[in-house]
C-alpha cells in the first residue's frame, strides 16, 4: 500500500467524492464542498489513514459494531437530513467524530452521544484538532431509560442515528421539534432502508424510505420480535 502523503490523500479525497459519493446521489454543492474541506483522514485511527477514503467501514473498537461508516453513507445521511444553520442537532453514535464534524459545519450546535468511553475520547480529540467548536461529545447509552440522556435539551431540530435499528423508537421521535427530522437505517439484513421521519404536527409524523443500505446495529436499541402470530 502506498504511503499517505498529503498529495495522495488529496487525490483519494477527490476520488471519494467523485466516484463514491456523487454516484450515491449526494449532489448538494454545500455537502460536496464540505466533504472536501473536512479531512476524513484526520478522523480515522492513525494505522488506517491510508484507508480513510476507501468505500468501506473502518473498525474503531474491539466490537464488530464499533465502526466508522462508509463515506458515501455518512455523506448521504447528512445531505438527506437537510441541516439548517439554526438547527440544534442530536447525533446518536459519535464514532470517530467525522459525521459529527459534518453536522456541526452545517448546524448551530451538535450534541453527540457515544456509548464507548475510549471512542468518545478519541472523537473529542479529532474534533478539537479539526477546529470544530460547536459540537459536544458525551458518553451515554442513548437508548437507556426511555432516551432520558437525549431529552434534557430537546426538542431537537434534527436527529441522526448513526447505525441501524429494528424500528424507530416512539420515545425518540417524541424528542423532535415540529418540523424536525430524524434519519437512521431501519430493518434487518439483508434488507435495510434509510428512514427519514419528519414531525409535521404535535402528533403527526411523515416517513420516507428513499434508499437501501446495510449498517451495523446500534447497541442496546430494542429488538422487537420479527414474527407475528
mmCIF file of C-alpha atoms in Angstrom:
data_model
loop_
_atom_site.group_PDB
_atom_site.id
_atom_site.type_symbol
_atom_site.label_atom_id
_atom_site.label_comp_id
_atom_site.label_asym_id
_atom_site.label_seq_id
_atom_site.Cartn_x
_atom_site.Cartn_y
_atom_site.Cartn_z
ATOM 1 C CA UNK A 1 0.000 0.000 0.000
ATOM 2 C CA UNK A 2 1.381 3.444 -0.872
ATOM 3 C CA UNK A 3 2.282 5.891 1.854
ATOM 4 C CA UNK A 4 -0.305 8.513 2.756
ATOM 5 C CA UNK A 5 1.345 11.732 1.607
ATOM 6 C CA UNK A 6 -0.745 14.928 1.617
ATOM 7 C CA UNK A 7 -0.894 14.781 -2.181
ATOM 8 C CA UNK A 8 -2.064 11.162 -2.243
ATOM 9 C CA UNK A 9 -4.701 11.909 0.425
ATOM 10 C CA UNK A 10 -5.948 14.906 -1.582
ATOM 11 C CA UNK A 11 -6.308 12.694 -4.646
ATOM 12 C CA UNK A 12 -8.028 9.974 -2.606
ATOM 13 C CA UNK A 13 -10.478 12.523 -1.184
ATOM 14 C CA UNK A 14 -11.253 13.816 -4.699
ATOM 15 C CA UNK A 15 -11.834 10.257 -5.913
ATOM 16 C CA UNK A 16 -14.074 9.518 -2.913
ATOM 17 C CA UNK A 17 -16.293 12.473 -3.749
ATOM 18 C CA UNK A 18 -16.443 11.834 -7.484
ATOM 19 C CA UNK A 19 -16.525 8.020 -7.597
ATOM 20 C CA UNK A 20 -18.333 7.049 -4.370
ATOM 21 C CA UNK A 21 -20.375 9.977 -3.117
ATOM 22 C CA UNK A 22 -21.773 11.598 -6.261
ATOM 23 C CA UNK A 23 -22.984 8.262 -7.723
ATOM 24 C CA UNK A 24 -24.917 7.806 -4.477
ATOM 25 C CA UNK A 25 -26.971 10.886 -5.333
ATOM 26 C CA UNK A 26 -25.144 13.210 -2.973
ATOM 27 C CA UNK A 27 -25.360 16.286 -5.194
ATOM 28 C CA UNK A 28 -25.886 19.151 -2.753
ATOM 29 C CA UNK A 29 -22.988 21.533 -3.532
ATOM 30 C CA UNK A 30 -22.717 22.597 0.110
ATOM 31 C CA UNK A 31 -22.277 18.996 1.259
ATOM 32 C CA UNK A 32 -19.823 18.207 -1.547
ATOM 33 C CA UNK A 33 -17.704 21.236 -0.635
ATOM 34 C CA UNK A 34 -17.821 20.172 2.990
ATOM 35 C CA UNK A 35 -16.557 16.687 2.152
ATOM 36 C CA UNK A 36 -13.548 18.269 0.512
ATOM 37 C CA UNK A 37 -12.929 20.734 3.346
ATOM 38 C CA UNK A 38 -13.363 18.373 6.335
ATOM 39 C CA UNK A 39 -10.427 15.985 6.013
ATOM 40 C CA UNK A 40 -11.699 12.470 6.704
ATOM 41 C CA UNK A 41 -8.154 11.186 7.177
ATOM 42 C CA UNK A 42 -7.947 13.303 10.356
ATOM 43 C CA UNK A 43 -10.751 11.226 11.886
ATOM 44 C CA UNK A 44 -9.572 7.672 11.276
ATOM 45 C CA UNK A 45 -7.212 5.740 13.580
ATOM 46 C CA UNK A 46 -3.583 6.504 12.648
ATOM 47 C CA UNK A 47 -2.901 2.962 11.443
ATOM 48 C CA UNK A 48 -5.771 3.236 8.937
ATOM 49 C CA UNK A 49 -5.033 6.656 7.461
ATOM 50 C CA UNK A 50 -4.359 5.138 4.037
ATOM 51 C CA UNK A 51 -7.904 3.694 4.093
ATOM 52 C CA UNK A 52 -9.636 6.956 5.057
ATOM 53 C CA UNK A 53 -11.222 7.472 1.631
ATOM 54 C CA UNK A 54 -11.911 3.844 0.728
ATOM 55 C CA UNK A 55 -15.516 2.683 0.279
ATOM 56 C CA UNK A 56 -15.651 0.528 3.404
ATOM 57 C CA UNK A 57 -16.393 0.537 7.124
ATOM 58 C CA UNK A 58 -13.358 1.015 9.360
ATOM 59 C CA UNK A 59 -13.089 -0.579 12.820
ATOM 60 C CA UNK A 60 -12.899 1.789 15.787
ATOM 61 C CA UNK A 61 -13.000 -0.666 18.680
ATOM 62 C CA UNK A 62 -12.908 -4.331 19.551
ATOM 63 C CA UNK A 63 -16.600 -4.980 18.907
ATOM 64 C CA UNK A 64 -17.928 -5.610 15.405
ATOM 65 C CA UNK A 65 -20.490 -2.821 15.815
ATOM 66 C CA UNK A 66 -17.815 -0.208 16.602
ATOM 67 C CA UNK A 67 -17.071 1.087 13.128
ATOM 68 C CA UNK A 68 -16.789 4.225 11.077
ATOM 69 C CA UNK A 69 -19.478 4.004 8.422
ATOM 70 C CA UNK A 70 -18.534 4.113 4.746
ATOM 71 C CA UNK A 71 -18.084 7.678 3.439
ATOM 72 C CA UNK A 72 -20.950 7.526 0.938
ATOM 73 C CA UNK A 73 -23.343 6.521 3.707
ATOM 74 C CA UNK A 74 -22.191 9.302 6.023
ATOM 75 C CA UNK A 75 -22.472 11.858 3.224
ATOM 76 C CA UNK A 76 -25.933 10.747 2.094
ATOM 77 C CA UNK A 77 -27.338 10.764 5.631
ATOM 78 C CA UNK A 78 -26.011 14.268 6.268
ATOM 79 C CA UNK A 79 -27.379 15.535 2.956
ATOM 80 C CA UNK A 80 -30.811 13.986 3.408
ATOM 81 C CA UNK A 81 -31.178 15.385 6.922
ATOM 82 C CA UNK A 82 -31.212 18.871 5.315
ATOM 83 C CA UNK A 83 -29.477 20.709 8.158
ATOM 84 C CA UNK A 84 -30.143 24.441 8.519
ATOM 85 C CA UNK A 85 -27.724 26.932 10.158
ATOM 86 C CA UNK A 86 -30.155 27.461 13.036
ATOM 87 C CA UNK A 87 -30.603 23.744 13.786
ATOM 88 C CA UNK A 88 -29.818 22.108 17.099
ATOM 89 C CA UNK A 89 -28.780 18.556 16.219
ATOM 90 C CA UNK A 90 -28.606 15.328 18.208
ATOM 91 C CA UNK A 91 -26.340 12.561 16.958
ATOM 92 C CA UNK A 92 -26.538 9.072 18.438
ATOM 93 C CA UNK A 93 -23.322 7.154 17.848
ATOM 94 C CA UNK A 94 -20.372 9.548 17.587
ATOM 95 C CA UNK A 95 -17.851 7.044 16.292
ATOM 96 C CA UNK A 96 -14.736 8.832 15.055
ATOM 97 C CA UNK A 97 -16.438 12.237 15.092
ATOM 98 C CA UNK A 98 -16.353 12.663 11.294
ATOM 99 C CA UNK A 99 -20.123 12.762 10.803
ATOM 100 C CA UNK A 100 -20.288 14.978 13.892
ATOM 101 C CA UNK A 101 -17.916 17.415 12.190
ATOM 102 C CA UNK A 102 -20.007 17.454 9.013
ATOM 103 C CA UNK A 103 -23.172 18.129 11.009
ATOM 104 C CA UNK A 104 -21.505 20.822 13.121
ATOM 105 C CA UNK A 105 -20.253 22.587 9.996
ATOM 106 C CA UNK A 106 -23.867 22.988 8.865
ATOM 107 C CA UNK A 107 -25.771 23.421 12.153
ATOM 108 C CA UNK A 108 -25.805 25.842 15.041
ATOM 109 C CA UNK A 109 -24.899 23.169 17.590
ATOM 110 C CA UNK A 110 -24.458 19.394 17.811
ATOM 111 C CA UNK A 111 -24.685 17.149 20.858
ATOM 112 C CA UNK A 112 -23.341 13.688 20.095
ATOM 113 C CA UNK A 113 -23.769 10.658 22.347
ATOM 114 C CA UNK A 114 -21.283 7.785 22.284
ATOM 115 C CA UNK A 115 -21.657 4.653 24.410
ATOM 116 C CA UNK A 116 -17.926 3.792 24.455
ATOM 117 C CA UNK A 117 -15.699 5.996 26.616
ATOM 118 C CA UNK A 118 -12.471 5.402 24.661
ATOM 119 C CA UNK A 119 -14.131 6.060 21.298
ATOM 120 C CA UNK A 120 -15.748 9.241 22.675
ATOM 121 C CA UNK A 121 -12.390 10.469 23.933
ATOM 122 C CA UNK A 122 -10.770 9.911 20.540
ATOM 123 C CA UNK A 123 -13.653 11.700 18.814
ATOM 124 C CA UNK A 124 -13.279 14.742 21.071
ATOM 125 C CA UNK A 125 -9.599 14.929 20.171
ATOM 126 C CA UNK A 126 -10.368 14.598 16.450
ATOM 127 C CA UNK A 127 -12.966 17.377 16.595
ATOM 128 C CA UNK A 128 -10.648 19.663 18.535
ATOM 129 C CA UNK A 129 -7.829 19.137 16.044
ATOM 130 C CA UNK A 130 -10.235 19.865 13.182
ATOM 131 C CA UNK A 131 -11.235 23.172 14.795
ATOM 132 C CA UNK A 132 -14.848 22.172 15.447
ATOM 133 C CA UNK A 133 -16.072 24.215 18.429
ATOM 134 C CA UNK A 134 -19.868 23.819 18.294
ATOM 135 C CA UNK A 135 -20.080 20.057 18.901
ATOM 136 C CA UNK A 136 -20.083 18.319 22.268
ATOM 137 C CA UNK A 137 -19.408 14.601 22.673
ATOM 138 C CA UNK A 138 -20.915 12.939 25.725
ATOM 139 C CA UNK A 139 -20.562 9.377 26.976
ATOM 140 C CA UNK A 140 -24.063 7.948 27.325
ATOM 141 C CA UNK A 141 -26.232 4.973 26.471
ATOM 142 C CA UNK A 142 -28.740 6.916 24.411
ATOM 143 C CA UNK A 143 -31.445 4.239 24.495
ATOM 144 C CA UNK A 144 -31.405 3.797 28.286
ATOM 145 C CA UNK A 145 -34.329 4.966 30.413
ATOM 146 C CA UNK A 146 -36.536 5.975 27.526
ATOM 147 C CA UNK A 147 -33.859 8.138 25.911
ATOM 148 C CA UNK A 148 -33.538 10.245 29.060
ATOM 149 C CA UNK A 149 -29.993 11.275 28.097
ATOM 150 C CA UNK A 150 -31.373 12.837 24.908
ATOM 151 C CA UNK A 151 -34.342 14.621 26.420
ATOM 152 C CA UNK A 152 -32.852 17.295 28.660
ATOM 153 C CA UNK A 153 -32.017 19.761 25.885
ATOM 154 C CA UNK A 154 -34.806 18.841 23.494
ATOM 155 C CA UNK A 155 -36.736 19.282 21.393
ATOM 156 C CA UNK A 156 -34.237 18.721 18.590
ATOM 157 C CA UNK A 157 -34.427 20.142 15.069
ATOM 158 C CA UNK A 158 -32.608 17.132 13.645
ATOM 159 C CA UNK A 159 -31.546 13.713 14.925
ATOM 160 C CA UNK A 160 -29.051 11.439 13.176
ATOM 161 C CA UNK A 161 -28.905 7.854 14.414
ATOM 162 C CA UNK A 162 -25.567 6.608 13.079
ATOM 163 C CA UNK A 163 -26.314 2.929 12.618
ATOM 164 C CA UNK A 164 -29.207 0.559 12.089
ATOM 165 C CA UNK A 165 -32.197 -0.171 14.314
ATOM 166 C CA UNK A 166 -35.043 -2.669 14.082
ATOM 167 C CA UNK A 167 -37.554 0.157 14.300
ATOM 168 C CA UNK A 168 -37.532 3.848 15.182
ATOM 169 C CA UNK A 169 -38.488 4.189 18.875
ATOM 170 C CA UNK A 170 -41.506 6.392 19.504
ATOM 171 C CA UNK A 171 -39.735 7.888 22.532
ATOM 172 C CA UNK A 172 -37.004 9.182 20.225
ATOM 173 C CA UNK A 173 -39.447 10.664 17.739
ATOM 174 C CA UNK A 174 -41.113 12.479 20.632
ATOM 175 C CA UNK A 175 -37.911 14.500 21.045
ATOM 176 C CA UNK A 176 -38.253 16.127 17.614
ATOM 177 C CA UNK A 177 -39.362 19.734 17.356
ATOM 178 C CA UNK A 178 -42.222 20.477 14.976
ATOM 179 C CA UNK A 179 -40.639 20.384 11.527
ATOM 180 C CA UNK A 180 -37.751 18.363 12.938
ATOM 181 C CA UNK A 181 -36.244 15.444 11.031
ATOM 182 C CA UNK A 182 -34.722 12.141 12.090
ATOM 183 C CA UNK A 183 -32.655 9.854 9.867
ATOM 184 C CA UNK A 184 -31.494 6.311 10.558
ATOM 185 C CA UNK A 185 -31.267 2.890 8.901
ATOM 186 C CA UNK A 186 -34.190 0.562 9.666
ATOM 187 C CA UNK A 187 -34.657 -3.149 9.090
ATOM 188 C CA UNK A 188 -32.905 -6.499 9.227
ATOM 189 C CA UNK A 189 -30.190 -7.875 6.978
ATOM 190 C CA UNK A 190 -30.275 -8.300 4.060
ATOM 191 C CA UNK A 191 -32.969 -5.615 3.690
ATOM 192 C CA UNK A 192 -32.486 -2.273 5.427
ATOM 193 C CA UNK A 193 -33.736 1.133 4.344
ATOM 194 C CA UNK A 194 -32.717 4.676 5.098
ATOM 195 C CA UNK A 195 -35.654 6.117 7.018
ATOM 196 C CA UNK A 196 -36.381 9.826 7.340
ATOM 197 C CA UNK A 197 -39.139 10.807 9.767
ATOM 198 C CA UNK A 198 -40.401 14.408 9.886
ATOM 199 C CA UNK A 199 -42.586 15.754 12.673
ATOM 200 C CA UNK A 200 -45.348 17.564 10.800
ATOM 201 C CA UNK A 201 -47.644 18.217 13.793
ATOM 202 C CA UNK A 202 -47.773 17.634 17.545
ATOM 203 C CA UNK A 203 -48.898 14.047 16.985
ATOM 204 C CA UNK A 204 -48.215 13.712 13.272
ATOM 205 C CA UNK A 205 -45.188 12.249 11.517
ATOM 206 C CA UNK A 206 -44.294 11.758 7.860
ATOM 207 C CA UNK A 207 -41.957 8.910 6.865
ATOM 208 C CA UNK A 208 -39.844 8.414 3.747
ATOM 209 C CA UNK A 209 -37.561 5.494 2.907
ATOM 210 C CA UNK A 210 -35.671 6.709 -0.167
ATOM 211 C CA UNK A 211 -32.765 4.261 -0.455
ATOM 212 C CA UNK A 212 -31.447 0.865 0.633
ATOM 213 C CA UNK A 213 -28.248 0.094 2.506
ATOM 214 C CA UNK A 214 -26.784 -2.058 5.288
ATOM 215 C CA UNK A 215 -25.342 -0.724 8.547
ATOM 216 C CA UNK A 216 -24.245 -2.262 11.870
ATOM 217 C CA UNK A 217 -26.735 -2.386 14.715
ATOM 218 C CA UNK A 218 -26.621 0.317 17.364
ATOM 219 C CA UNK A 219 -26.089 -1.182 20.782
ATOM 220 C CA UNK A 220 -28.971 -1.515 23.274
ATOM 221 C CA UNK A 221 -31.770 -0.393 20.953
ATOM 222 C CA UNK A 222 -34.821 -2.635 21.291
ATOM 223 C CA UNK A 223 -35.155 -5.661 19.001
ATOM 224 C CA UNK A 224 -38.886 -6.373 18.642
ATOM 225 C CA UNK A 225 -39.868 -9.840 17.517
ATOM 226 C CA UNK A 226 -39.766 -10.279 13.737
ATOM 227 C CA UNK A 227 -42.598 -12.817 13.879
ATOM 228 C CA UNK A 228 -46.308 -12.222 14.311
ATOM 229 C CA UNK A 229 -48.872 -14.849 15.283
#
